Amino acid sequence: MAFDFKKEDAAKYGREVYRAFRSKGNHRWDTCVFVNESGAYSAVFRHSFRKKVIEDGKEIRRNVIDDEIVVAAPDAGSFTRAKFPQLADAKELKQSGFFARLRFLAEAAAYREAWPGHDGGVVLIWEGKAYGWKNCLRDAGCERPGAIAIDTDGHVFIAEGGNDYDGAKCWVAMPC
């Protein structure tokens, strides 16, 4: 089966938010994460290869899927807790900055749901658990270096510099 992966994936799973791949010879292993309009996440682990085919009397190379595994969940929290296949690519995804950021977003969403009235502002996270809320992102000196803050738009910040006694020096945006 040969087709344009990107178009088909966008139609089937939604907007791509993460992609990693490795290749060897004419074989390729892709890991893609998609999110659709309703906030559902899908991870696609795909092994494909290039195959010569005759089309209209011409020999051309096409991408052909050899194996594909899909992990889907209705939201970010469920996705981060989902059972992933025992693949090197799945391990790489779970160790990526993207996945860590997704865990922070899921933790912040759970905190906001558990504590009504904290719809705005930022949720604070330390060692993977939400521990507080602030109106806005300020006073890095009140937080330990390494603390995470997530605003309502999904932007993730980390407290850097300083020490545990004096607090952090500043908030720095984490890359997407």
mmCIF file of N, CA and C in Angstrom, residues 104-105 108-109 120-125 137 147-158:
data_model
loop_
_atom_site.group_PDB
_atom_site.id
_atom_site.type_symbol
_atom_site.label_atom_id
_atom_site.label_comp_id
_atom_site.label_asym_id
_atom_site.label_seq_id
_atom_site.Cartn_x
_atom_site.Cartn_y
_atom_site.Cartn_z
ATOM 1 N N PHE A 104 3.227 17.772 32.087
ATOM 2 C CA PHE A 104 2.994 18.993 32.865
ATOM 3 C C PHE A 104 1.624 19.581 32.543
ATOM 4 N N LEU A 105 1.277 19.616 31.256
ATOM 5 C CA LEU A 105 -0.026 20.150 30.846
ATOM 6 C C LEU A 105 -1.165 19.314 31.430
ATOM 7 N N ALA A 108 -1.454 20.067 35.146
ATOM 8 C CA ALA A 108 -2.076 21.381 35.356
ATOM 9 C C ALA A 108 -3.580 21.309 35.110
ATOM 10 N N ALA A 109 -3.993 20.584 34.070
ATOM 11 C CA ALA A 109 -5.422 20.443 33.772
ATOM 12 C C ALA A 109 -6.141 19.714 34.907
ATOM 13 N N GLY A 120 -7.820 30.745 35.597
ATOM 14 C CA GLY A 120 -6.788 31.600 35.012
ATOM 15 C C GLY A 120 -5.469 31.382 35.713
ATOM 16 N N GLY A 121 -4.556 32.307 35.536
ATOM 17 C CA GLY A 121 -3.275 32.255 36.231
ATOM 18 C C GLY A 121 -2.395 31.106 35.795
ATOM 19 N N VAL A 122 -1.501 30.702 36.698
ATOM 20 C CA VAL A 122 -0.568 29.617 36.402
ATOM 21 C C VAL A 122 -0.650 28.551 37.492
ATOM 22 N N VAL A 123 -0.476 27.302 37.077
ATOM 23 C CA VAL A 123 -0.398 26.187 38.011
ATOM 24 C C VAL A 123 1.079 25.874 38.200
ATOM 25 N N LEU A 124 1.484 25.651 39.450
ATOM 26 C CA LEU A 124 2.875 25.365 39.782
ATOM 27 C C LEU A 124 3.067 23.870 40.010
ATOM 28 N N ILE A 125 4.166 23.336 39.477
ATOM 29 C CA ILE A 125 4.451 21.904 39.573
ATOM 30 C C ILE A 125 5.871 21.709 40.102
ATOM 31 N N LEU A 137 2.523 34.957 36.456
ATOM 32 C CA LEU A 137 3.889 34.467 36.561
ATOM 33 C C LEU A 137 4.798 35.611 36.997
ATOM 34 N N ALA A 147 11.202 24.456 39.543
ATOM 35 C CA ALA A 147 9.736 24.468 39.600
ATOM 36 C C ALA A 147 9.199 24.772 38.204
ATOM 37 N N ILE A 148 8.059 24.227 37.891
ATOM 38 C CA ILE A 148 7.427 24.401 36.584
ATOM 39 C C ILE A 148 6.146 25.203 36.773
ATOM 40 N N ALA A 149 5.856 26.095 35.818
ATOM 41 C CA ALA A 149 4.604 26.862 35.827
ATOM 42 C C ALA A 149 3.948 26.725 34.458
ATOM 43 N N ILE A 150 2.641 26.485 34.443
ATOM 44 C CA ILE A 150 1.883 26.344 33.197
ATOM 45 C C ILE A 150 0.746 27.342 33.214
ATOM 46 N N ASP A 151 0.684 28.187 32.160
ATOM 47 C CA ASP A 151 -0.413 29.151 32.093
ATOM 48 C C ASP A 151 -1.608 28.545 31.362
ATOM 49 N N THR A 152 -2.690 29.299 31.260
ATOM 50 C CA THR A 152 -3.926 28.779 30.658
ATOM 51 C C THR A 152 -3.805 28.541 29.159
ATOM 52 N N ASP A 153 -2.808 29.158 28.512
ATOM 53 C CA ASP A 153 -2.602 28.949 27.078
ATOM 54 C C ASP A 153 -1.714 27.744 26.794
ATOM 55 N N GLY A 154 -1.256 27.065 27.850
ATOM 56 C CA GLY A 154 -0.411 25.889 27.664
ATOM 57 C C GLY A 154 1.070 26.189 27.573
ATOM 58 N N HIS A 155 1.467 27.422 27.849
ATOM 59 C CA HIS A 155 2.890 27.756 27.851
ATOM 60 C C HIS A 155 3.515 27.221 29.131
ATOM 61 N N VAL A 156 4.699 26.633 28.997
ATOM 62 C CA VAL A 156 5.380 26.024 30.134
ATOM 63 C C VAL A 156 6.641 26.818 30.444
ATOM 64 N N PHE A 157 6.836 27.133 31.723
ATOM 65 C CA PHE A 157 7.994 27.903 32.180
ATOM 66 C C PHE A 157 8.698 27.126 33.284
ATOM 67 N N ILE A 158 10.017 27.318 33.384
ATOM 68 C CA ILE A 158 10.791 26.678 34.440
ATOM 69 C C ILE A 158 11.550 27.748 35.218
#
